[in-house]
mmCIF file of C-alpha atoms and ligand atoms in Angstrom:
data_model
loop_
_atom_site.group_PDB
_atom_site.id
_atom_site.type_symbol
_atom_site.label_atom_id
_atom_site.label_comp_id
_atom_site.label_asym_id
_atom_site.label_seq_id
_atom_site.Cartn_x
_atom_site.Cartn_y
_atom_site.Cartn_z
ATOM 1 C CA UNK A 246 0.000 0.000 0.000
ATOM 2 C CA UNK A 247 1.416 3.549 -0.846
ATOM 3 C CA UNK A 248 0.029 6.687 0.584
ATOM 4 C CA UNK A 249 0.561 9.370 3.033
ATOM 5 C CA UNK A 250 -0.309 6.583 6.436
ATOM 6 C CA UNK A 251 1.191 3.779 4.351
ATOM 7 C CA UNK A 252 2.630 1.431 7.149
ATOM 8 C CA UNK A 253 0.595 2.616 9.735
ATOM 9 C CA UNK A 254 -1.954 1.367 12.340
ATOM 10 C CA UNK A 255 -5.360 3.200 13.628
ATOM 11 C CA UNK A 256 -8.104 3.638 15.558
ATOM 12 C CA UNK A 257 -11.071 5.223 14.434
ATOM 13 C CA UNK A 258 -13.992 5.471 17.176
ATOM 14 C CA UNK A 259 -18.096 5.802 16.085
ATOM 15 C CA UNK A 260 -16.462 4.151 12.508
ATOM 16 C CA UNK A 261 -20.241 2.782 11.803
ATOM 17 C CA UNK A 262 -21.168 6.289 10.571
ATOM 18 C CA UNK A 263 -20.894 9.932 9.009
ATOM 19 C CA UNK A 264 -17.599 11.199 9.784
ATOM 20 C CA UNK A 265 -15.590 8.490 11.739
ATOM 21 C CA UNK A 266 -16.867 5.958 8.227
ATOM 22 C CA UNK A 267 -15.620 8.352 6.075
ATOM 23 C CA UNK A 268 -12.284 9.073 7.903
ATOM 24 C CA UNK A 269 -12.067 5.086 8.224
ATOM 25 C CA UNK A 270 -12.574 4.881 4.528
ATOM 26 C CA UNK A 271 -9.966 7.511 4.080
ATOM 27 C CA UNK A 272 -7.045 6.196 5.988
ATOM 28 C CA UNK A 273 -7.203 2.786 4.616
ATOM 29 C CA UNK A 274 -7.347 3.983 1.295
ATOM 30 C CA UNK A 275 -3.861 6.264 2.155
ATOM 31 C CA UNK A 276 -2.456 2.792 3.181
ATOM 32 C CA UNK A 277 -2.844 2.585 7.045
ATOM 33 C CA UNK A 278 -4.465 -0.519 8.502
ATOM 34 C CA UNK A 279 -7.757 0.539 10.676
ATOM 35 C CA UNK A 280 -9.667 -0.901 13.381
ATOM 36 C CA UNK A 281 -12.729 0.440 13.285
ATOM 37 C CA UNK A 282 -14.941 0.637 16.636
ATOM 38 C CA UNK A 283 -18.359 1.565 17.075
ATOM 39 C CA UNK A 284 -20.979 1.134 20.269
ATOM 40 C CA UNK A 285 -22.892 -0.433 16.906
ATOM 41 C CA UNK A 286 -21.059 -3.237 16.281
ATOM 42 C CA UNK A 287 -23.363 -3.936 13.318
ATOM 43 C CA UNK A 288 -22.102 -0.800 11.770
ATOM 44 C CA UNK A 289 -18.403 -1.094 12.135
ATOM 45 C CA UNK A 290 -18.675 -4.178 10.492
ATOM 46 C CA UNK A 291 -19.871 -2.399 7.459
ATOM 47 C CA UNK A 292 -17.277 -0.056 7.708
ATOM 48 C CA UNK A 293 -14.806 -2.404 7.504
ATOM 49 C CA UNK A 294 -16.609 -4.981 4.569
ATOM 50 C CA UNK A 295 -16.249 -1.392 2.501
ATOM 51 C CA UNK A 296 -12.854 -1.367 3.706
ATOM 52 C CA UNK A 297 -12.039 -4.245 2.929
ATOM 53 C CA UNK A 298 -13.555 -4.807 -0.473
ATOM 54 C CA UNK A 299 -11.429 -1.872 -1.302
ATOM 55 C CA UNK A 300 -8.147 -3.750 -0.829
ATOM 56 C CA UNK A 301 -8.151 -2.249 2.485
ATOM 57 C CA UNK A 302 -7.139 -4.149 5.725
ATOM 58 C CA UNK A 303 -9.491 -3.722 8.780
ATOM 59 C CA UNK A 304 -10.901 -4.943 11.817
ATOM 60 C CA UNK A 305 -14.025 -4.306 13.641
ATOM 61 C CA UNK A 306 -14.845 -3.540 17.193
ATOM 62 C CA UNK A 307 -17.166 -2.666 19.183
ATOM 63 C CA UNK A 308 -17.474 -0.929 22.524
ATOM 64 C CA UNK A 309 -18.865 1.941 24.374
ATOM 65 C CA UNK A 310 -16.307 5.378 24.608
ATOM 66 C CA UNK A 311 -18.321 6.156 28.007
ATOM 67 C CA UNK A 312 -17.148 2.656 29.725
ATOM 68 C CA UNK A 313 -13.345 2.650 30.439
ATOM 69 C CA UNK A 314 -13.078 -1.414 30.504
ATOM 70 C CA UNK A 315 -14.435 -1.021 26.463
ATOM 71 C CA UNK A 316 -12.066 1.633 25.981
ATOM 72 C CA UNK A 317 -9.015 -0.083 27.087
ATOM 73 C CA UNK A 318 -10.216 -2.885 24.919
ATOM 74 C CA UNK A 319 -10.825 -1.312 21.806
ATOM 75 C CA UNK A 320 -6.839 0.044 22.027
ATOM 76 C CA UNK A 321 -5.686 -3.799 23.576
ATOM 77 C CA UNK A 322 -7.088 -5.232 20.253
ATOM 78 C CA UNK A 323 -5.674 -2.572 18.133
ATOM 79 C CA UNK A 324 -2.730 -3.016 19.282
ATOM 80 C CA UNK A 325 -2.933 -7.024 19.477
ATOM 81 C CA UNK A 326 -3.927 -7.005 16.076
ATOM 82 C CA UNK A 327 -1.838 -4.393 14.207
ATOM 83 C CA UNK A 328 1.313 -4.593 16.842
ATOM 84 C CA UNK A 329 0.927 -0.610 17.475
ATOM 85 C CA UNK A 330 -1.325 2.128 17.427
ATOM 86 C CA UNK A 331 0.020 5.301 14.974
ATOM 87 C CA UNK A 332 -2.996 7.450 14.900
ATOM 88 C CA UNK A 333 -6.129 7.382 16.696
ATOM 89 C CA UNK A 334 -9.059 9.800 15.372
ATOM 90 C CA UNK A 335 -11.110 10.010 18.709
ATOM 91 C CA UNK A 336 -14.655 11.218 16.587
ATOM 92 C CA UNK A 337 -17.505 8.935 18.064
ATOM 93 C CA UNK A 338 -20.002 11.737 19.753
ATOM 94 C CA UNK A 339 -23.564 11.912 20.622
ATOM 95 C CA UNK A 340 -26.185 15.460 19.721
ATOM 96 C CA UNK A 341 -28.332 16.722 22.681
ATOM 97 C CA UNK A 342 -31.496 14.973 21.091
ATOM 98 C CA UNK A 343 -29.743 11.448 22.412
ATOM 99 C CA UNK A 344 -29.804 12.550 26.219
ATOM 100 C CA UNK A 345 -32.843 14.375 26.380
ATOM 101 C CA UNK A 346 -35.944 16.880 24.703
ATOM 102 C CA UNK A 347 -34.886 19.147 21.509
ATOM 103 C CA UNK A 348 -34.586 22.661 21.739
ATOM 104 C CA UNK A 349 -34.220 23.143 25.783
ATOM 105 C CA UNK A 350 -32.559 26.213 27.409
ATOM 106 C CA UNK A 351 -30.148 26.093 30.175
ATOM 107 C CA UNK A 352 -32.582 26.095 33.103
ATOM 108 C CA UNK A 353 -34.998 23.795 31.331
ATOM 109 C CA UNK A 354 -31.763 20.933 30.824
ATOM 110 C CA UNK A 355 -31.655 18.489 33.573
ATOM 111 C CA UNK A 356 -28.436 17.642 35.327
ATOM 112 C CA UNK A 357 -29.015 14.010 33.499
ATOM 113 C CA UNK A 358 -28.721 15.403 30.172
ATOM 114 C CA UNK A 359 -25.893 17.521 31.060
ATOM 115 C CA UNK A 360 -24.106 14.222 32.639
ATOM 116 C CA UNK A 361 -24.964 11.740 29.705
ATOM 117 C CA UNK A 362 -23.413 14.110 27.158
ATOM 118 C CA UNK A 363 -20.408 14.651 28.798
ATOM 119 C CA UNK A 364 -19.784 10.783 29.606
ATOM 120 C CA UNK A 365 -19.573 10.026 25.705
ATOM 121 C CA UNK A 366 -18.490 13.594 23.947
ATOM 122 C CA UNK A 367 -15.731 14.443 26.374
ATOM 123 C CA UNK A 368 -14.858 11.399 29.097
ATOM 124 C CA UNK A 369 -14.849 8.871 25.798
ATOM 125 C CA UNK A 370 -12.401 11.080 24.389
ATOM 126 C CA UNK A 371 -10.137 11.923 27.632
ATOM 127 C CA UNK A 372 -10.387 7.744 27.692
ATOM 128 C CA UNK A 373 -9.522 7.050 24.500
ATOM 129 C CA UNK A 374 -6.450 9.351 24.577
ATOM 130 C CA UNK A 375 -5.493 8.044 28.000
ATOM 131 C CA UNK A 376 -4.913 4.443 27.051
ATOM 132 C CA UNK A 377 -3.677 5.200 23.504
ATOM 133 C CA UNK A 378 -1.358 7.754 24.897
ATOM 134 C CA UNK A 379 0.189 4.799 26.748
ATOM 135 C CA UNK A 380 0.801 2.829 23.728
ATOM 136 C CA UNK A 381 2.341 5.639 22.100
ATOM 137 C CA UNK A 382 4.853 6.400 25.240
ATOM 138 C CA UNK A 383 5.813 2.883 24.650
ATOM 139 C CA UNK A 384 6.649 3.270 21.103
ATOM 140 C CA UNK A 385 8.164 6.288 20.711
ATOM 141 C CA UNK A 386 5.452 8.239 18.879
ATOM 142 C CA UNK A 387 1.981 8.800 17.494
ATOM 143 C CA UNK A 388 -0.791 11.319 16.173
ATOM 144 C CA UNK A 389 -4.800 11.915 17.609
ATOM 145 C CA UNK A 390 -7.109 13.428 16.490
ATOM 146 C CA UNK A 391 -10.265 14.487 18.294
ATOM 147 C CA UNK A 392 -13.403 15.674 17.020
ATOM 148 C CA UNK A 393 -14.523 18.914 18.377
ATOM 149 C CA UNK A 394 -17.670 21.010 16.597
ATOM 150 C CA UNK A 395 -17.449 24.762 15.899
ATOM 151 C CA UNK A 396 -19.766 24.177 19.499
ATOM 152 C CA UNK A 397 -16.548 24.188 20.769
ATOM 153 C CA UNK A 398 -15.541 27.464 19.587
ATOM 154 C CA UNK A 399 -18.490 29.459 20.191
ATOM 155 C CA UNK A 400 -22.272 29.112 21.721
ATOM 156 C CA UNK A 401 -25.489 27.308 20.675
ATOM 157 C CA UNK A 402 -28.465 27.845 21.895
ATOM 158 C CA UNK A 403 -30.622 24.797 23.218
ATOM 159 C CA UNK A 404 -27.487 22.707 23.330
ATOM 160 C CA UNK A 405 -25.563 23.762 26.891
ATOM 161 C CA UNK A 406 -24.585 19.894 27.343
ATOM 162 C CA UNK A 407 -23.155 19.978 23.474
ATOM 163 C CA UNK A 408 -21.594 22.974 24.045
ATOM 164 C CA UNK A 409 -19.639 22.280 27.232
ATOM 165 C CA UNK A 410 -18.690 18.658 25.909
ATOM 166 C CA UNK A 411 -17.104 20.332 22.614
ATOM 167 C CA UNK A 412 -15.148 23.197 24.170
ATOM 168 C CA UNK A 413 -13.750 20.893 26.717
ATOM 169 C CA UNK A 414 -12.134 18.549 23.774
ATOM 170 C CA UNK A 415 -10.881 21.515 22.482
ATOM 171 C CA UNK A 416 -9.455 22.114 25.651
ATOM 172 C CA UNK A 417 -7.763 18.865 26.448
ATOM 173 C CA UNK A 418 -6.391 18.501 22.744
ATOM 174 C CA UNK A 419 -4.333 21.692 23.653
ATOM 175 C CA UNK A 420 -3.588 20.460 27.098
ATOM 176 C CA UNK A 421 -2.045 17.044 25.420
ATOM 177 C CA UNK A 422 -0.575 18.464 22.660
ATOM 178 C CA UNK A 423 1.372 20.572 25.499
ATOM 179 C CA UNK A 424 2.149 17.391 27.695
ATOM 180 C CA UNK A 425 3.443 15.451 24.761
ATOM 181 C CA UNK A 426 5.003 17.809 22.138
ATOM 182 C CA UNK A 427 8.361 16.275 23.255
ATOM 183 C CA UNK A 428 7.241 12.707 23.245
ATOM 184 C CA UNK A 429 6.987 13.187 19.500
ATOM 185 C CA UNK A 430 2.934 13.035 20.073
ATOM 186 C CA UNK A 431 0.803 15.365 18.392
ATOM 187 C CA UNK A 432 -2.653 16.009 19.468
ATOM 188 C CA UNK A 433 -5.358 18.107 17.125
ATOM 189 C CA UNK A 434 -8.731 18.722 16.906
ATOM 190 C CA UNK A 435 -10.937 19.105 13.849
ATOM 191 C CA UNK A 436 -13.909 21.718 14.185
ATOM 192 C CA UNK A 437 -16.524 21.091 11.832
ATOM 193 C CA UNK A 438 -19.488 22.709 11.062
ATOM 194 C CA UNK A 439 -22.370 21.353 9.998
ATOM 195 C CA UNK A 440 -21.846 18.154 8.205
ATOM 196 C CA UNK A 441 -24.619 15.807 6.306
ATOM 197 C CA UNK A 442 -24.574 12.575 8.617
ATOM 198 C CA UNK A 443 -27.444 10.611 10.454
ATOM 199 C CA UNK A 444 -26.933 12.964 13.203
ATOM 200 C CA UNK A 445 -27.872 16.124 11.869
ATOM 201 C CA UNK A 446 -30.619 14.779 9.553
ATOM 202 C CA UNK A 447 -33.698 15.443 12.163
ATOM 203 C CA UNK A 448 -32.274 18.933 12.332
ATOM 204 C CA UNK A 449 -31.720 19.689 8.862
ATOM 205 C CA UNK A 450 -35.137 18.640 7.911
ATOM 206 C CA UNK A 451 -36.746 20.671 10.607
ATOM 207 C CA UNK A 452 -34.658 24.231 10.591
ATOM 208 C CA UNK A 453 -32.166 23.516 6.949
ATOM 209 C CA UNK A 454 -33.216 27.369 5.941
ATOM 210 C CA UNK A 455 -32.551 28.902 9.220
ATOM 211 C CA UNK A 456 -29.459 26.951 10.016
ATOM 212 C CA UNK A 457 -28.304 28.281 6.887
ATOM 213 C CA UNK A 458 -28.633 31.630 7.519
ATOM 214 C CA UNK A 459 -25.422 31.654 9.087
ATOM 215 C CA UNK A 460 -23.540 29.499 6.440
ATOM 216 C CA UNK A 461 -21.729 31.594 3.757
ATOM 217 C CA UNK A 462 -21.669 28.985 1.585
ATOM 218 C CA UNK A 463 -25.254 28.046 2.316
ATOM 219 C CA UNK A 464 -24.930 24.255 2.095
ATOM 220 C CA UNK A 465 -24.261 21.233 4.309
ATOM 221 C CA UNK A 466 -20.571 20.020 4.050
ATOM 222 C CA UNK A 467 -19.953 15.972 3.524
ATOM 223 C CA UNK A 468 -18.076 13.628 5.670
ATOM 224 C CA UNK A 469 -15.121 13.201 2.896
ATOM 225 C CA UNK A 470 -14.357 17.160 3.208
ATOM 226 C CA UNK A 471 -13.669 16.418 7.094
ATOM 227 C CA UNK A 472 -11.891 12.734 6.513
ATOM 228 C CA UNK A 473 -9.624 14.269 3.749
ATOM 229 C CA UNK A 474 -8.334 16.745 6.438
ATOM 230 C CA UNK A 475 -8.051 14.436 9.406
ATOM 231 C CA UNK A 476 -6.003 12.049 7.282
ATOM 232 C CA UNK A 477 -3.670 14.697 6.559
ATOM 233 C CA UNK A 478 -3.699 15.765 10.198
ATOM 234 C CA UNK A 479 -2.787 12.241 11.140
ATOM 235 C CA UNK A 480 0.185 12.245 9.133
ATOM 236 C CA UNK A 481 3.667 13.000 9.088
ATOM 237 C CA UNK A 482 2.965 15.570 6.005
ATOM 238 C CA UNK A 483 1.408 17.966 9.490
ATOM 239 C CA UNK A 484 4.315 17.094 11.638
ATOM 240 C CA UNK A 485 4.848 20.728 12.935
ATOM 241 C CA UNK A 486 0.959 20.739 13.677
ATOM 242 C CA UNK A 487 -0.189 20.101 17.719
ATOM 243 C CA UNK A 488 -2.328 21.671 19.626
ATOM 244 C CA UNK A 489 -4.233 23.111 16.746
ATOM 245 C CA UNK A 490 -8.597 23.280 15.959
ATOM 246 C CA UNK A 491 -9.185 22.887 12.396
ATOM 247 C CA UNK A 492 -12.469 24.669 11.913
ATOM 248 C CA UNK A 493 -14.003 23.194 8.506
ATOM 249 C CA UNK A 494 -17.256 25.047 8.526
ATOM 250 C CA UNK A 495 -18.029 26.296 4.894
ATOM 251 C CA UNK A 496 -17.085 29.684 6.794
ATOM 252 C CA UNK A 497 -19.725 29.789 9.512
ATOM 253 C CA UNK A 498 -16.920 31.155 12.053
ATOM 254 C CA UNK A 499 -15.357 33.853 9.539
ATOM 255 C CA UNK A 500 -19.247 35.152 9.403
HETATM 256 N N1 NAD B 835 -22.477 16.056 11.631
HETATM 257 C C1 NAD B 835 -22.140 17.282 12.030
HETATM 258 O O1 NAD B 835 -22.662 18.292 11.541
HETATM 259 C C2 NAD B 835 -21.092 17.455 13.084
HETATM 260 C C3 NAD B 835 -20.582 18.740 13.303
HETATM 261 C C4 NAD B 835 -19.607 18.932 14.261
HETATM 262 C C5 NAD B 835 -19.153 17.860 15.002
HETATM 263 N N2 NAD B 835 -19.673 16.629 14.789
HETATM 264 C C6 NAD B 835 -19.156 15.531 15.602
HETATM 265 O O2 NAD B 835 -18.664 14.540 14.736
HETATM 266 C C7 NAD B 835 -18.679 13.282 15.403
HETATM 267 C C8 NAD B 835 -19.315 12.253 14.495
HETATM 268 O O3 NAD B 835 -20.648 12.653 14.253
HETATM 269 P P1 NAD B 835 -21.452 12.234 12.947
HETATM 270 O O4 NAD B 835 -22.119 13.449 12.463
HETATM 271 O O5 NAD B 835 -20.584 11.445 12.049
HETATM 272 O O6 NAD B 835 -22.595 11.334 13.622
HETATM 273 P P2 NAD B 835 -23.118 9.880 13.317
HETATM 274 O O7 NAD B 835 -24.276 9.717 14.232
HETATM 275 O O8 NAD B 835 -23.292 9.655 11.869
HETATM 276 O O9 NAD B 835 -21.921 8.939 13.798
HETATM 277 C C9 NAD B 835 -21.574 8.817 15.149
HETATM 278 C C10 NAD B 835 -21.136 7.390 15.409
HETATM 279 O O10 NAD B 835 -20.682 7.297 16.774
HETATM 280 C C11 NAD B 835 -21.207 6.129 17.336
HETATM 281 N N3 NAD B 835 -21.321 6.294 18.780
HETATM 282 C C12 NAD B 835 -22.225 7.072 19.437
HETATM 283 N N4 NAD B 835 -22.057 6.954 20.756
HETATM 284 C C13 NAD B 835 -21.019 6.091 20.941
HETATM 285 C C14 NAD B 835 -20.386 5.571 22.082
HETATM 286 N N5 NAD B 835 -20.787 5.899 23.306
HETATM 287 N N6 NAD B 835 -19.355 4.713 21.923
HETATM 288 C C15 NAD B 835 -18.946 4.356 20.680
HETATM 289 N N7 NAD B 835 -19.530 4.808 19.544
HETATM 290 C C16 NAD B 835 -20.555 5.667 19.682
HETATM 291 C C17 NAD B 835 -22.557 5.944 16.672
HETATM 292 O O11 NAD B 835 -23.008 4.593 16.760
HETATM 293 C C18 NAD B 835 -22.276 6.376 15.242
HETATM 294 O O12 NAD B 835 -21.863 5.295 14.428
HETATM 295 C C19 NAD B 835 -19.397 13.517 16.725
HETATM 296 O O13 NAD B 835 -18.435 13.688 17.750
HETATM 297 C C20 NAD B 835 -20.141 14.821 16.483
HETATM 298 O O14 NAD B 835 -20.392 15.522 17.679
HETATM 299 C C21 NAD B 835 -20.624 16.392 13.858
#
């Protein structure tokens, strides 16, 4: 395999869907080997019978980011399988409308909703760099990527939970990329804006006018203009590149 991850092994988390399939898709094709893990194992597979009827080599997994025992897992089976772990593109996330009533206001969100976001948007993603961190100590190097939102850059009304989740990965990619710019490490974040996927369909076909109101470019982006980006990130060809948010918004935060 030739390409800019040729030799390498990853990680992709939420691989069954929208961004994380795309980025999965992506990698393998620029010659890294990817194990693909989803909390629907159903849809990693998937990921990985495109992957692999591509000339692709993958593996499937599956696994909740929120539960630490399945996090240390999915990188113990990476690694078991592919020897190492290179790069690691922490993505799988949840929207506000998976922990609790649509269009709710600070004082109307209950601490529950608040909790449940933060267990899978921001502890899956301190957990997943945690363990694969380790790995990457061990072997003298590595690249992650997390997936933050322009919600972590500015506000959102009716999503406090999604908000708070999104700025705090922004917060702890800078905070790793400081901790480990001498381990040869590199920690980013990518900051997209909105993105056609399952998760943002119910939206889209309630508010798609209004929502692009504040779009300059007045259209939904595609997974493949985020995976084409987070590849690069995750490869030597951004080697000077840490700490960094990577907004990919069609221009929503120039505006
Ligand atoms: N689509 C957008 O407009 C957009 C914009 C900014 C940021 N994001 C972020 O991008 C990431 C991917 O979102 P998407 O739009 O591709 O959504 P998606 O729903 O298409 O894919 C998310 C995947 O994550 C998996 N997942 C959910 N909870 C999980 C858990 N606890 N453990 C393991 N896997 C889990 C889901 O099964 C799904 O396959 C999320 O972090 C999301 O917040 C999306």
């Amino acid at each position: 395999m030739t390409g800019i991850l040729a030799g390498k092994a990853g990680l992709v988390t939420g691989g069954g869907s929208g961004l994380g399939r795309a980025t999965a898709l992506a990698m393998a094709r620029e010659g890294a080997r990817v194990a693909v893990a989803d909390i629907t194992e159903e849809a990693a597979a998937s990921t990985v019978a495109l992957i692999n009827a591509s000339g692709g080599q993958a593996i499937g997994l599956g696994g909740n980011v929120a539960v630490e025992a399945d996090v240390a897992g999915m990188v113990a089976r990476t690694v078991a399988a592919f020897g190492r772990i290179d790069c690691a593109y922490n993505n799988a996330g949840i929207s506000p409308r998976n922990v609790g009533p649509v269009g709710q206001r600070t004082h109307e969100m209950s601490r529950q909703s608040f909790d449940d976001m933060l267990a899978v948007n921001l502890t899956g993603v301190f957990m997943c760099m945690k363990y694969e961190i380790i790995e990457m100590l061990k072997q003298g190097g590595g690249a992650i990527v997390n997936t933050a939102s322009i919600a972590g850059l500015v506000g959102l009304p009716t999503a406090t939970n999604y908000v708070a989740s999104k700025h705090g990965v922004v917060g702890i990619t800078k905070t790793a990329a400081m901790e480990y710019a001498q381990d040869n490490i590199r920690v980013n974040c990518v900051n997209p804006g909105y993105i056609k996927t399952p998760m943002t369909d119910p939206t889209m076909a309630a508010r798609f006018d209004l929502l692009m109101e504040k779009v300059p470019m007045k259209r939904l982006g595609v997974p493949e203009e985020i995976a084409e980006a987070v590849v690069w990130m995750l490869s030597d060809k951004a080697s000077f590149m840490t700490g960094a948010s990577h907004i990919i918004d069609g221009g929503y935060y120039a505006a």
